[in-house]
mmCIF file of C-alpha atoms and ligand atoms in Angstrom:
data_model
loop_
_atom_site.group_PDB
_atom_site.id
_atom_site.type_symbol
_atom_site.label_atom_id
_atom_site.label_comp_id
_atom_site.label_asym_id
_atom_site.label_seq_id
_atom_site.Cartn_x
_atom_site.Cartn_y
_atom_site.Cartn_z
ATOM 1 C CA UNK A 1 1.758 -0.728 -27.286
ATOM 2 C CA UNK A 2 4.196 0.980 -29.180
ATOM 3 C CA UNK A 3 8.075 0.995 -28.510
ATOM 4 C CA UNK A 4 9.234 4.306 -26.396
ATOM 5 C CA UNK A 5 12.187 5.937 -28.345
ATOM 6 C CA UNK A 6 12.765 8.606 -25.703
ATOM 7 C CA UNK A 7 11.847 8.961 -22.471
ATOM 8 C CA UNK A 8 9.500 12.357 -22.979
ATOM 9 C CA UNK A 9 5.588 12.210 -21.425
ATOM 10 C CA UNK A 10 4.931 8.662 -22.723
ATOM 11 C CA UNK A 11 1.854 8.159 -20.471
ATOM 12 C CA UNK A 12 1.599 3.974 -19.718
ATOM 13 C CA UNK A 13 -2.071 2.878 -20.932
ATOM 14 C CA UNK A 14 -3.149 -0.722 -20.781
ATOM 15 C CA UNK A 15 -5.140 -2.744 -23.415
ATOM 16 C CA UNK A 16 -8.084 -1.993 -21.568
ATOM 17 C CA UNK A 17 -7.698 1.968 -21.547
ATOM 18 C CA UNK A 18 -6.197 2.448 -18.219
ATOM 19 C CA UNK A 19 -3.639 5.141 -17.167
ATOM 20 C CA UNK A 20 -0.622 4.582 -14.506
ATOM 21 C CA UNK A 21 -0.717 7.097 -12.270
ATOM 22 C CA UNK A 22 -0.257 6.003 -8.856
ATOM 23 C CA UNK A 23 3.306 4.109 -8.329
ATOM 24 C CA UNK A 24 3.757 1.972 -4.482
ATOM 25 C CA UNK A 25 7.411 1.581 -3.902
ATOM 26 C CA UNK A 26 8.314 -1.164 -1.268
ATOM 27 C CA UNK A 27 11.919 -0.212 0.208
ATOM 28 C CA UNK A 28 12.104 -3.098 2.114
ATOM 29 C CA UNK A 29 10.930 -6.879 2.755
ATOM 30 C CA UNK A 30 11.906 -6.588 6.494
ATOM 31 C CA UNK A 31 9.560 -6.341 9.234
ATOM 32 C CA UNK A 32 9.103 -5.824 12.660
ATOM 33 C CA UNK A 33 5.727 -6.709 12.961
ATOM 34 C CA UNK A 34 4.342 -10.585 11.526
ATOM 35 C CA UNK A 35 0.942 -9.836 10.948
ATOM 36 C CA UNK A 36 -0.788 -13.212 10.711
ATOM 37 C CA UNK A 37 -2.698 -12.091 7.313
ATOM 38 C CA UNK A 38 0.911 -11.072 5.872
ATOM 39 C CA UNK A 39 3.709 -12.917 7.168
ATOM 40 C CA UNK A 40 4.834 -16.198 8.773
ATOM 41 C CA UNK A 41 5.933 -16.315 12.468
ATOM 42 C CA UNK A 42 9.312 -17.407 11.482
ATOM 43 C CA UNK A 43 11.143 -18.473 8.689
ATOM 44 C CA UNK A 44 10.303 -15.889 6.453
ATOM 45 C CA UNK A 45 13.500 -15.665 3.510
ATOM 46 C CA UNK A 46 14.962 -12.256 3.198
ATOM 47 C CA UNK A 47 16.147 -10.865 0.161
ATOM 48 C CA UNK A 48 20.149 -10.048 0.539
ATOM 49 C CA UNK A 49 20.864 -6.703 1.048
ATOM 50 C CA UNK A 50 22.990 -6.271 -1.984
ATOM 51 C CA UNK A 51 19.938 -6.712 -3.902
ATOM 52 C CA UNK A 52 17.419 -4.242 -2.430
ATOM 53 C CA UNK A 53 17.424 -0.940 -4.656
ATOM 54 C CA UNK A 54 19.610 1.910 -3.018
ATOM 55 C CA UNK A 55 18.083 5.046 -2.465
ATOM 56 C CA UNK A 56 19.802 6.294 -5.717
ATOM 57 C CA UNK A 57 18.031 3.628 -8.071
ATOM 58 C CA UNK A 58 14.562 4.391 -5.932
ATOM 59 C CA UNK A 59 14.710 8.165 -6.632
ATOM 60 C CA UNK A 60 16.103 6.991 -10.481
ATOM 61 C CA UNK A 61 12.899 4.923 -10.808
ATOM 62 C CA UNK A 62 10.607 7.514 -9.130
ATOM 63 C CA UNK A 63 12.063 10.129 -11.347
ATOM 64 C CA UNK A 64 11.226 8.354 -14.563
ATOM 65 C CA UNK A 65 8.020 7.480 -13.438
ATOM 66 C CA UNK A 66 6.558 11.283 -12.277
ATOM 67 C CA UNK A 67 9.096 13.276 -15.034
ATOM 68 C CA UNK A 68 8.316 10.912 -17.833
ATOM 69 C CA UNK A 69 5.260 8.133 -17.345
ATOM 70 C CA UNK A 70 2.628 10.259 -16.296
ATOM 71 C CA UNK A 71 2.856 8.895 -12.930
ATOM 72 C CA UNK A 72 1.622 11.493 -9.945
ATOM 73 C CA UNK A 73 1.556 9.772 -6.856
ATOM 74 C CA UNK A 74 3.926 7.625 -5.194
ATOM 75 C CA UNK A 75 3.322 5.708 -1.911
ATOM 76 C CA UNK A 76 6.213 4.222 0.123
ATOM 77 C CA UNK A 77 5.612 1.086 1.445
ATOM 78 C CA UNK A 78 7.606 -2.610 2.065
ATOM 79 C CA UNK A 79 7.755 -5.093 4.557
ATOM 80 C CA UNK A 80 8.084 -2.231 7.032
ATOM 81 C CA UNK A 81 9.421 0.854 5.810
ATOM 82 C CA UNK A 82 10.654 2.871 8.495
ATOM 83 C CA UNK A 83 13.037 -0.032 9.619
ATOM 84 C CA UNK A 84 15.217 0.836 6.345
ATOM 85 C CA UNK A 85 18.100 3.242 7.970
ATOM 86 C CA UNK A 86 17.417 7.056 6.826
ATOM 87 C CA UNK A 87 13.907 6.625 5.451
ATOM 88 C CA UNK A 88 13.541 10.823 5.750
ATOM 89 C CA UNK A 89 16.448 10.940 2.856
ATOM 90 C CA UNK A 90 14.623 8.915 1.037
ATOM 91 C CA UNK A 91 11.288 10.620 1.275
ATOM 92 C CA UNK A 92 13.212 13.853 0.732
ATOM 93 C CA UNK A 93 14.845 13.156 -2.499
ATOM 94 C CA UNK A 94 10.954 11.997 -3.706
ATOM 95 C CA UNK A 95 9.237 15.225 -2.664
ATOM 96 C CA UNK A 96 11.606 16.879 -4.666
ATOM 97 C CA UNK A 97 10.393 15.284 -7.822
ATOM 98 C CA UNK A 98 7.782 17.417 -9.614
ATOM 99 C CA UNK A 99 5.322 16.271 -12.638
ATOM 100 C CA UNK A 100 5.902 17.780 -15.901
ATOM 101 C CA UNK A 101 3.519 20.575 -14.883
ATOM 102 C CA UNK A 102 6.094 21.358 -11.896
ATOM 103 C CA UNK A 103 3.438 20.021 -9.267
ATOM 104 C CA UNK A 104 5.006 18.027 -6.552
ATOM 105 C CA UNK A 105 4.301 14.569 -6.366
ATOM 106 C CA UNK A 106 1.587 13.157 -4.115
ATOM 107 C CA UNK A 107 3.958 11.528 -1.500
ATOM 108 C CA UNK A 108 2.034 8.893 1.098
ATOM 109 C CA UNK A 109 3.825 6.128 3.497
ATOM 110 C CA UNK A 110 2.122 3.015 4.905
ATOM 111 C CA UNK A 111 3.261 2.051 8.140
ATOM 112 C CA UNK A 112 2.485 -0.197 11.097
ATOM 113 C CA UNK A 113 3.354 3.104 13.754
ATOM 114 C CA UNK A 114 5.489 1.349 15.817
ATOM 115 C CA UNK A 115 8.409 3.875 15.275
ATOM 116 C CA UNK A 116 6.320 6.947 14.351
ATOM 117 C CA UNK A 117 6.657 8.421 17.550
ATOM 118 C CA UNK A 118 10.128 9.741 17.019
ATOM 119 C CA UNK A 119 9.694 9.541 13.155
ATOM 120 C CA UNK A 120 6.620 11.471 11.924
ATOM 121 C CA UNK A 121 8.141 14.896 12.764
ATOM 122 C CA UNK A 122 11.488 13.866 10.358
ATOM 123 C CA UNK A 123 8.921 12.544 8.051
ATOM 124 C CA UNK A 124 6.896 15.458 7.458
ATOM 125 C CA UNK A 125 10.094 17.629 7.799
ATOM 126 C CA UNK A 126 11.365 15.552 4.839
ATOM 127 C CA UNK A 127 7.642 16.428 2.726
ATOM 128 C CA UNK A 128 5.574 13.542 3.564
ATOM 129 C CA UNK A 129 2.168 14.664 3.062
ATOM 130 C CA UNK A 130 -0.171 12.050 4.356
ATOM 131 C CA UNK A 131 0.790 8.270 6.358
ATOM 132 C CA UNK A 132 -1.589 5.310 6.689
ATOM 133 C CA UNK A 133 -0.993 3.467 9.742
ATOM 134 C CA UNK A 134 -2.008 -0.549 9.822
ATOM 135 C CA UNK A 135 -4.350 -1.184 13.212
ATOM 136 C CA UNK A 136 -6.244 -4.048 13.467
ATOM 137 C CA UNK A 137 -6.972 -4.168 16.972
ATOM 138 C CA UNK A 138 -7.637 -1.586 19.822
ATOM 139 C CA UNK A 139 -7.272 -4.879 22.297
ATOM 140 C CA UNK A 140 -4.220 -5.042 23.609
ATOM 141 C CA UNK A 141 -4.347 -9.122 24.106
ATOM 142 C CA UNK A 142 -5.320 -9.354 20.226
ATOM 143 C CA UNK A 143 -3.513 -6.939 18.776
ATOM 144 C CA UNK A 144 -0.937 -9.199 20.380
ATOM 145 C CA UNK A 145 -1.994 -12.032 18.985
ATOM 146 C CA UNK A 146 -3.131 -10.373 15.427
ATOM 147 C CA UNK A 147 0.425 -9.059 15.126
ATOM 148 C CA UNK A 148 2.905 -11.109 17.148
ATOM 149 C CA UNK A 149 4.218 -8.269 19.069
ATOM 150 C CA UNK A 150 2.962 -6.542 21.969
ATOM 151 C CA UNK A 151 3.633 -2.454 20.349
ATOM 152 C CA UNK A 152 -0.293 -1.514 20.446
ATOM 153 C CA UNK A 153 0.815 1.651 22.949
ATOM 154 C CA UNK A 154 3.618 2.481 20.214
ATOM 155 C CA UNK A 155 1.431 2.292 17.576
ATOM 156 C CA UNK A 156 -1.320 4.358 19.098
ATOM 157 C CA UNK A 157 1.372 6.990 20.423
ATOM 158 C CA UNK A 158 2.425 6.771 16.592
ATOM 159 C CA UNK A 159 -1.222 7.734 15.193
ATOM 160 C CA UNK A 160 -1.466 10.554 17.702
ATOM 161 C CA UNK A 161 2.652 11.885 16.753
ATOM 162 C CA UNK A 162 1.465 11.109 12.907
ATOM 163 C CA UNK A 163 -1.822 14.110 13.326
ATOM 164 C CA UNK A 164 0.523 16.542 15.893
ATOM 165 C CA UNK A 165 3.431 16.529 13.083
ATOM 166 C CA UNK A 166 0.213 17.659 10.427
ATOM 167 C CA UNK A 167 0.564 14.677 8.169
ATOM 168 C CA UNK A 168 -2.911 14.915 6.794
ATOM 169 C CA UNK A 169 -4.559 12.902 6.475
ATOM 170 C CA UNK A 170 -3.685 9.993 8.691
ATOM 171 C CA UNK A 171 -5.677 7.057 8.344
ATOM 172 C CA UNK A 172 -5.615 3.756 9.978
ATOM 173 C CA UNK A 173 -6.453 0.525 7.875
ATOM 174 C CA UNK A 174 -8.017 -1.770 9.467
ATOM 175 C CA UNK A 175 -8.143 -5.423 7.453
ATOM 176 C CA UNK A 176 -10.951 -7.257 8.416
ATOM 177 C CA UNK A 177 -11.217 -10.699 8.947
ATOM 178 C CA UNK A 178 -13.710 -13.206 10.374
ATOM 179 C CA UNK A 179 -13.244 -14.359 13.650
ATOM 180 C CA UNK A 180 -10.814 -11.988 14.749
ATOM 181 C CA UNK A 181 -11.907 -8.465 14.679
ATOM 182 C CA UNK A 182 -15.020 -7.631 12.960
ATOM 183 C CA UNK A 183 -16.974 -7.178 16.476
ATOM 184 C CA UNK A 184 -14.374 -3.801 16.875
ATOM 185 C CA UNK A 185 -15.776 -2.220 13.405
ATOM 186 C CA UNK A 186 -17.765 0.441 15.335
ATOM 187 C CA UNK A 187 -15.095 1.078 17.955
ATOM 188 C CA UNK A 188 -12.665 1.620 14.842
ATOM 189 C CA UNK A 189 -15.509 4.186 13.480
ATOM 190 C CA UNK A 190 -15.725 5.741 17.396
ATOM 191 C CA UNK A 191 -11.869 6.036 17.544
ATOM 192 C CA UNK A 192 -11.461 7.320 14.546
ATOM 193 C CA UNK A 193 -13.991 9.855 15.211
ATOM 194 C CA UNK A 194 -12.215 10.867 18.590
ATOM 195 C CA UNK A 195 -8.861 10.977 17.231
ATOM 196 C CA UNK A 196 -9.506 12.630 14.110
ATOM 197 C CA UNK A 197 -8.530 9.715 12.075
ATOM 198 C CA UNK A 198 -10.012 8.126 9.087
ATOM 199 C CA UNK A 199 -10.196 4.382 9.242
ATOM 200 C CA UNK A 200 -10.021 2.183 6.207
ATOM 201 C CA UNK A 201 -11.317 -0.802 6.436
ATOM 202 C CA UNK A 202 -9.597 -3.823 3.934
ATOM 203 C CA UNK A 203 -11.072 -6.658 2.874
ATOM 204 C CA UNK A 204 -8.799 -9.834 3.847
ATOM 205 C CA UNK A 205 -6.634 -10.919 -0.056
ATOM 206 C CA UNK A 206 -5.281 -14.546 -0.419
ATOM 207 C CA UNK A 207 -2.164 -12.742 -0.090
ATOM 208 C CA UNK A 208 -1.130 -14.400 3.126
ATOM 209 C CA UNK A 209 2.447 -16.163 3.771
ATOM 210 C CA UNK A 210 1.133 -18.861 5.877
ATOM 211 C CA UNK A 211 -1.484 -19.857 3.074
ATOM 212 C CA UNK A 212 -4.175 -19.493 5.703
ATOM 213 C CA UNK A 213 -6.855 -17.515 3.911
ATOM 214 C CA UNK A 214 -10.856 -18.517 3.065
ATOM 215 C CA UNK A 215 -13.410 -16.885 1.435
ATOM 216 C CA UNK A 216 -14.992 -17.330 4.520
ATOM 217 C CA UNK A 217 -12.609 -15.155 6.574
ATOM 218 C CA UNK A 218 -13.412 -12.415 4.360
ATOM 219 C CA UNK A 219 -15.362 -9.639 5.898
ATOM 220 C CA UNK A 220 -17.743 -8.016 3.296
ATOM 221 C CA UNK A 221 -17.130 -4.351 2.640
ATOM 222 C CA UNK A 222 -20.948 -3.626 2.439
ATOM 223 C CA UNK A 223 -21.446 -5.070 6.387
ATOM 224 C CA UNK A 224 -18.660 -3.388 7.105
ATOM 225 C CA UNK A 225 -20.643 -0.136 6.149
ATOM 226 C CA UNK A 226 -23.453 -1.471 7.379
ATOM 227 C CA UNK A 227 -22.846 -2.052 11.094
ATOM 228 C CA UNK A 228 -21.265 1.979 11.180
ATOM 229 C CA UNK A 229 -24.375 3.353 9.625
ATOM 230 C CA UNK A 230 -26.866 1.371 12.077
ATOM 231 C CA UNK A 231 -24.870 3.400 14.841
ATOM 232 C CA UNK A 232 -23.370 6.842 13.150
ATOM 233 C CA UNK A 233 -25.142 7.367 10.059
ATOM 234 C CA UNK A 234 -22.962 7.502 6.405
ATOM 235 C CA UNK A 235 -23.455 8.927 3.493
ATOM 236 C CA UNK A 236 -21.611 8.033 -0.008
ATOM 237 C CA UNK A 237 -18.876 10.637 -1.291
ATOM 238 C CA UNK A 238 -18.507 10.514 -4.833
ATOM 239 C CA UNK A 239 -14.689 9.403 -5.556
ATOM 240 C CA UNK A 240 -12.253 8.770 -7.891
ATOM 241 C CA UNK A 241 -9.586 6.196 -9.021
ATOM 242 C CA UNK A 242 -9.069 5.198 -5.594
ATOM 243 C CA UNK A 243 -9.796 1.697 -4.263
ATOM 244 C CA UNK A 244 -11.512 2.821 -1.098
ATOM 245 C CA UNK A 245 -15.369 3.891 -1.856
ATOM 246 C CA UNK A 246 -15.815 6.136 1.102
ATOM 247 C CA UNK A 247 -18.094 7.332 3.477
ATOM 248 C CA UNK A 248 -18.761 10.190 5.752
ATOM 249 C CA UNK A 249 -20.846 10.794 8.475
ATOM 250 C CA UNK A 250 -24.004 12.552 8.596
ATOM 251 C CA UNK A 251 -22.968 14.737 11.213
ATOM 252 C CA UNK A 252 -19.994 15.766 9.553
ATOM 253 C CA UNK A 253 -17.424 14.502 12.084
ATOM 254 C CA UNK A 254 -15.183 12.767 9.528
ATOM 255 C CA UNK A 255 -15.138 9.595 7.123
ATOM 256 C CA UNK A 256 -14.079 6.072 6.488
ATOM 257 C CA UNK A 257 -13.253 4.182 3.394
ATOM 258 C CA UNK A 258 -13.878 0.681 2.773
ATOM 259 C CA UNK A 259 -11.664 -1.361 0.138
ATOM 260 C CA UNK A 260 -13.558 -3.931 -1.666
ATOM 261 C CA UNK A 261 -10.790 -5.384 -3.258
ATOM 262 C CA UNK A 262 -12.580 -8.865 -3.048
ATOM 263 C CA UNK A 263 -16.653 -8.756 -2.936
ATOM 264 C CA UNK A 264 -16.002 -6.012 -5.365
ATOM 265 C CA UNK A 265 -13.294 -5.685 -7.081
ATOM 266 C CA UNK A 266 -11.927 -2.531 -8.176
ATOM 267 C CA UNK A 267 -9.374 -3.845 -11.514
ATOM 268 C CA UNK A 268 -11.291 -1.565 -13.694
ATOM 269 C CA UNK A 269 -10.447 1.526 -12.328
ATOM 270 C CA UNK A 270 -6.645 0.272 -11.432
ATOM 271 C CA UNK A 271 -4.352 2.918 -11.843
ATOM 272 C CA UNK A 272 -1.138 1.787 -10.119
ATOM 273 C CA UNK A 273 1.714 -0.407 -10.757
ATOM 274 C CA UNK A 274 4.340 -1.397 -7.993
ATOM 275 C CA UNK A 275 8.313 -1.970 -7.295
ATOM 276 C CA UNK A 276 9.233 -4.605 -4.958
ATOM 277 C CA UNK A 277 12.660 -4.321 -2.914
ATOM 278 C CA UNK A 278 14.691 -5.515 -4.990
ATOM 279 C CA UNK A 279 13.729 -3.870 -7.766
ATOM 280 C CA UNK A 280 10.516 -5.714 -9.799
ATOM 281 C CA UNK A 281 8.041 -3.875 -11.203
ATOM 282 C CA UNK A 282 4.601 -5.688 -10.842
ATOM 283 C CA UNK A 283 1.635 -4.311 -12.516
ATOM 284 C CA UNK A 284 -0.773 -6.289 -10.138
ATOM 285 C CA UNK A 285 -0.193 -7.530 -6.657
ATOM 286 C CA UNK A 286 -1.518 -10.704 -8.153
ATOM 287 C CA UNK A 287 0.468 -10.809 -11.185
ATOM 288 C CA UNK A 288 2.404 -13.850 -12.108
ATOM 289 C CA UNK A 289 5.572 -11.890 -13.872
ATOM 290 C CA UNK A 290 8.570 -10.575 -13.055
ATOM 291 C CA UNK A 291 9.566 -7.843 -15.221
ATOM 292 C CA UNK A 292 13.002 -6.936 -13.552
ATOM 293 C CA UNK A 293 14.143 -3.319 -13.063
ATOM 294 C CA UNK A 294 17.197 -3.969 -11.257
ATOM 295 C CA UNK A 295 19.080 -6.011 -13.666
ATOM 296 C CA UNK A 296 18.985 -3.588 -16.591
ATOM 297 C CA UNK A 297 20.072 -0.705 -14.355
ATOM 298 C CA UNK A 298 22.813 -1.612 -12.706
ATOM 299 C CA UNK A 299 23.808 -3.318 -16.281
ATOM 300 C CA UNK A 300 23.598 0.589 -17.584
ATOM 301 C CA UNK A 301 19.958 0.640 -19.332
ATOM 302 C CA UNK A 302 19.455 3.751 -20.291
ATOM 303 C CA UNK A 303 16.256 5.175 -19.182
ATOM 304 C CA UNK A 304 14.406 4.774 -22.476
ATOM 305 C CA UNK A 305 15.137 1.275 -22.080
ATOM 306 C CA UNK A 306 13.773 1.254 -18.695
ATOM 307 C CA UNK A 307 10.561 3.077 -20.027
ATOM 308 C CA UNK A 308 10.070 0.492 -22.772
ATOM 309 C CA UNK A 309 9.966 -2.455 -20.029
ATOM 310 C CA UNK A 310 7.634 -0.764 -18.280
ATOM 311 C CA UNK A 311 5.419 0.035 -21.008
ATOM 312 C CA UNK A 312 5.708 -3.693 -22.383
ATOM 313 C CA UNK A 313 4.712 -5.008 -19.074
ATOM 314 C CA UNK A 314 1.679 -2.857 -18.483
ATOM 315 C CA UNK A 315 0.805 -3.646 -22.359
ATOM 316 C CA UNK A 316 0.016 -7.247 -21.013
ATOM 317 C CA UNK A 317 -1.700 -6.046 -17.627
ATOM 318 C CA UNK A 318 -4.310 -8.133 -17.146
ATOM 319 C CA UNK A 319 -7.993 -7.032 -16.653
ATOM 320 C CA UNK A 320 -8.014 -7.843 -13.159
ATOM 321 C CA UNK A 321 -7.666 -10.711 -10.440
ATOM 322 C CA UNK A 322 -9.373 -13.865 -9.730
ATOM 323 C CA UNK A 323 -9.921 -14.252 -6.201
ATOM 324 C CA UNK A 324 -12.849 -16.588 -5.394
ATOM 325 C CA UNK A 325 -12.587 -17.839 -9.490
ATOM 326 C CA UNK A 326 -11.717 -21.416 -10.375
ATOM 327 C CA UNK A 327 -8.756 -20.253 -12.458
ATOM 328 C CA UNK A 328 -7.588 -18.201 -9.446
ATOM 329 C CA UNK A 329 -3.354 -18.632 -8.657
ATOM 330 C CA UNK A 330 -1.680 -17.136 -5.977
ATOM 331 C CA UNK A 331 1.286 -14.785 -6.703
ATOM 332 C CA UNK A 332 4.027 -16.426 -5.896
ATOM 333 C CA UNK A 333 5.015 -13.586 -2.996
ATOM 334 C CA UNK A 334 3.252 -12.870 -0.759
ATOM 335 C CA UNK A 335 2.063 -9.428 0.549
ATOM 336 C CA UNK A 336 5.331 -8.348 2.469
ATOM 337 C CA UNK A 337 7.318 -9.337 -0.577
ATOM 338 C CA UNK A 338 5.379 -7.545 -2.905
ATOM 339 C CA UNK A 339 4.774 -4.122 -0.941
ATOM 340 C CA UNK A 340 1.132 -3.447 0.155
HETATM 341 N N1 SAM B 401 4.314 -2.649 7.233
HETATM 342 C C1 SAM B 401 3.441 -1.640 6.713
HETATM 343 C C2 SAM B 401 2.084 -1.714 7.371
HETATM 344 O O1 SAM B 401 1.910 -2.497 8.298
HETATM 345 O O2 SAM B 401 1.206 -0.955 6.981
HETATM 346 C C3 SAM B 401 3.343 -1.607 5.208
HETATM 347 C C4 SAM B 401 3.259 -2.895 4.465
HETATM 348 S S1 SAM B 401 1.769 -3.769 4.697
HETATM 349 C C5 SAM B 401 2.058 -5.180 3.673
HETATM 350 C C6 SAM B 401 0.649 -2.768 3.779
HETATM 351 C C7 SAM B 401 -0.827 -3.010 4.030
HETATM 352 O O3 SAM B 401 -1.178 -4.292 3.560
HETATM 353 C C8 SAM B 401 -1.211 -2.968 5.502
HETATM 354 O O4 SAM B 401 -2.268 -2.076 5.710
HETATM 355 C C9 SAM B 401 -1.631 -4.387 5.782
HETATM 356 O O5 SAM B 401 -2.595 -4.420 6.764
HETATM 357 C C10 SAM B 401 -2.145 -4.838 4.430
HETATM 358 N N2 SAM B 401 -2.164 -6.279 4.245
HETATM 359 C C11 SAM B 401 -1.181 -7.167 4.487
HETATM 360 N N3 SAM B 401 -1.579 -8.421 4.195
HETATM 361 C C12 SAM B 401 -2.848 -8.324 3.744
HETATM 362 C C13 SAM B 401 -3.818 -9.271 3.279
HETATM 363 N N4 SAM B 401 -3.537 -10.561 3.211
HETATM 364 N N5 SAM B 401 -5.021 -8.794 2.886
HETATM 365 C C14 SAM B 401 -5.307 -7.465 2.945
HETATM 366 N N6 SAM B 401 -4.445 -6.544 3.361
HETATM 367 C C15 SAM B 401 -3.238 -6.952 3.766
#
């Protein structure tokens, strides 16, 4: 990869021909919620605040990534993003970014809904356009238990303020794992259905604090499909870069998506790179480096320099992850730290 002089429309392309387009910004670690597939019940190490990226460096970043890296989507995401005071700023200064072609960015926010209720109207105020909302549970006892707080009437009072405020769409991802909640796959598809949701079902990553996860625990995508089509009928919609391969119903009442990321692995198609909190930008959530944003910026880096780490780190993007391999290493954070 050649050396970027100035910061113009240097698109980022990989050694295997793929395009960045899609950038996931966590703006925090922090979370309310400890999700057992994500985060330890206690003990979890925070990184000091003084090193989380202000709001200023995030829209910086974001800028040089939509204006000048061919980047045209940009999810927020941490830890828990709406416990980071003033999220709306932030979400305003981003929807004020536009692409080269003066198209606003495509602006999304993953969420576990437990403060939606009061938020989603300030979100979509601010130019959110569409929210995922984590659910893994419509039991109250195991969505307890699942998440390690008792907020399933919050987060379901979320999901309903999320479609009344017109984000669009809201979807609710589901990860699926063995033993705990793949006999609720059809009530996911049935309340998604009623509530004019789309659920999107993940398949369980070794990306777990607690070191807890098995092949075994993994929930294949295609049963997941499987089990909704024996009861509402599916049919394939064609798709594109996306992870999820998704689904609708015959009846035309709406859709799911299912993310394959481990029975079938979507690296080829990969089009997104990520920031962590405190500023590292990770072109895989497996990847082993660090290539650190934060450093150079608050040093003064201009943001040529900035483009030419970037483009040196996704030169060296890998072809994809290992999971279930021999040769397979965990990333040293897990999934909170890196920013689902
Ligand atoms: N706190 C927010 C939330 O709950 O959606 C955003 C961050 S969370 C890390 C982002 C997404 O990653 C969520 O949908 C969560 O369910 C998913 N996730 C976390 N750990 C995972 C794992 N080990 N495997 C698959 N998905 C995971």
């Amino acid at each position: 990869m050649t050396s970027v002089a100035t910061p113009r429309v240097h698109e980022l392309t990989d050694s295997f021909g793929r395009t960045v387009r899609d950038l996931r910004i966590s703006v925090t670690d922090r979370c309310n919620f400890r999700c057992v597939y994500c985060m330890p019940e206690e003990g979890m190490k925070w990184v000091p605040r003084d090193e989380i990226l202000t709001f200023e460096e995030i829209e910086r970043v974001a800028r040089l990534f939509v204006e000048h890296l061919g980047v045209n989507s940009i999810r927020l995401t941490g830890g828990e993003p709406t416990v980071r005071a003033d999220l709306p700023t932030l979400v305003r200064m981003l929807a004020d970014l536009r692409t080269p072609d003066g198209r606003p960015v495509d602006l999304a926010l993953t969420t576990n809904g437990a403060k939606l209720t009061r938020m989603a109207p300030r979100l979509k105020d601010a130019g959110l356009q569409r929210i995922n909302v984590s659910l893994d549970s419509l039991k109250p006892e195991r969505f307890a238990a699942m998440t390690r707080r008792d907020e399933l009437t919050s987060v379901l009072a979320g999901i309903q303020a999320a479609v009344e405020a017109g984000l669009d769409p809201v979807k609710v991802n589901v990860v699926a794992v063995r033993g705990w909640n793949e006999d609720e796959i059809v009530d996911f598809a049935t309340f998604g259905r009623q509530a004019g949701v789309q659920p999107r079902f993940i398949e369980f990553m070794p990306l777990d604090a607690d070191g807890g996860w098995t092949m075994d625990k993994v929930v294949p995508a295609d049963e997941i499909v499987a089990a909704i089509n024996a009861v509402y009928p599916l049919e394939e919609v064609a798709h594109g870069p996306e992870p999820a391969s998704r689904w609708r119903y015959r009846d035309g009442t709406g859709e799911i998506g299912v993310i394959p990321s481990v029975t079938k692995p979507f690296c080829g198609d990969c089009d997104r790179v990520r920031i962590t909190a405190e500023g590292s930008f990770q072109t895989c959530l497996f990847a082993q480096d660090d290539y650190d944003f934060r450093t150079p910026m608050r040093e003064g880096a201009t943001d040529a320099e900035l483009a030419d780490l970037a483009a040196r780190a996704v030169g060296v993007k890998w072809a994809g992850h290992r999971i279930g391999k021999i040769d397979f290493v965990r990333p040293r954070r897990s999934m909170s730290q890196i920013g689902g």
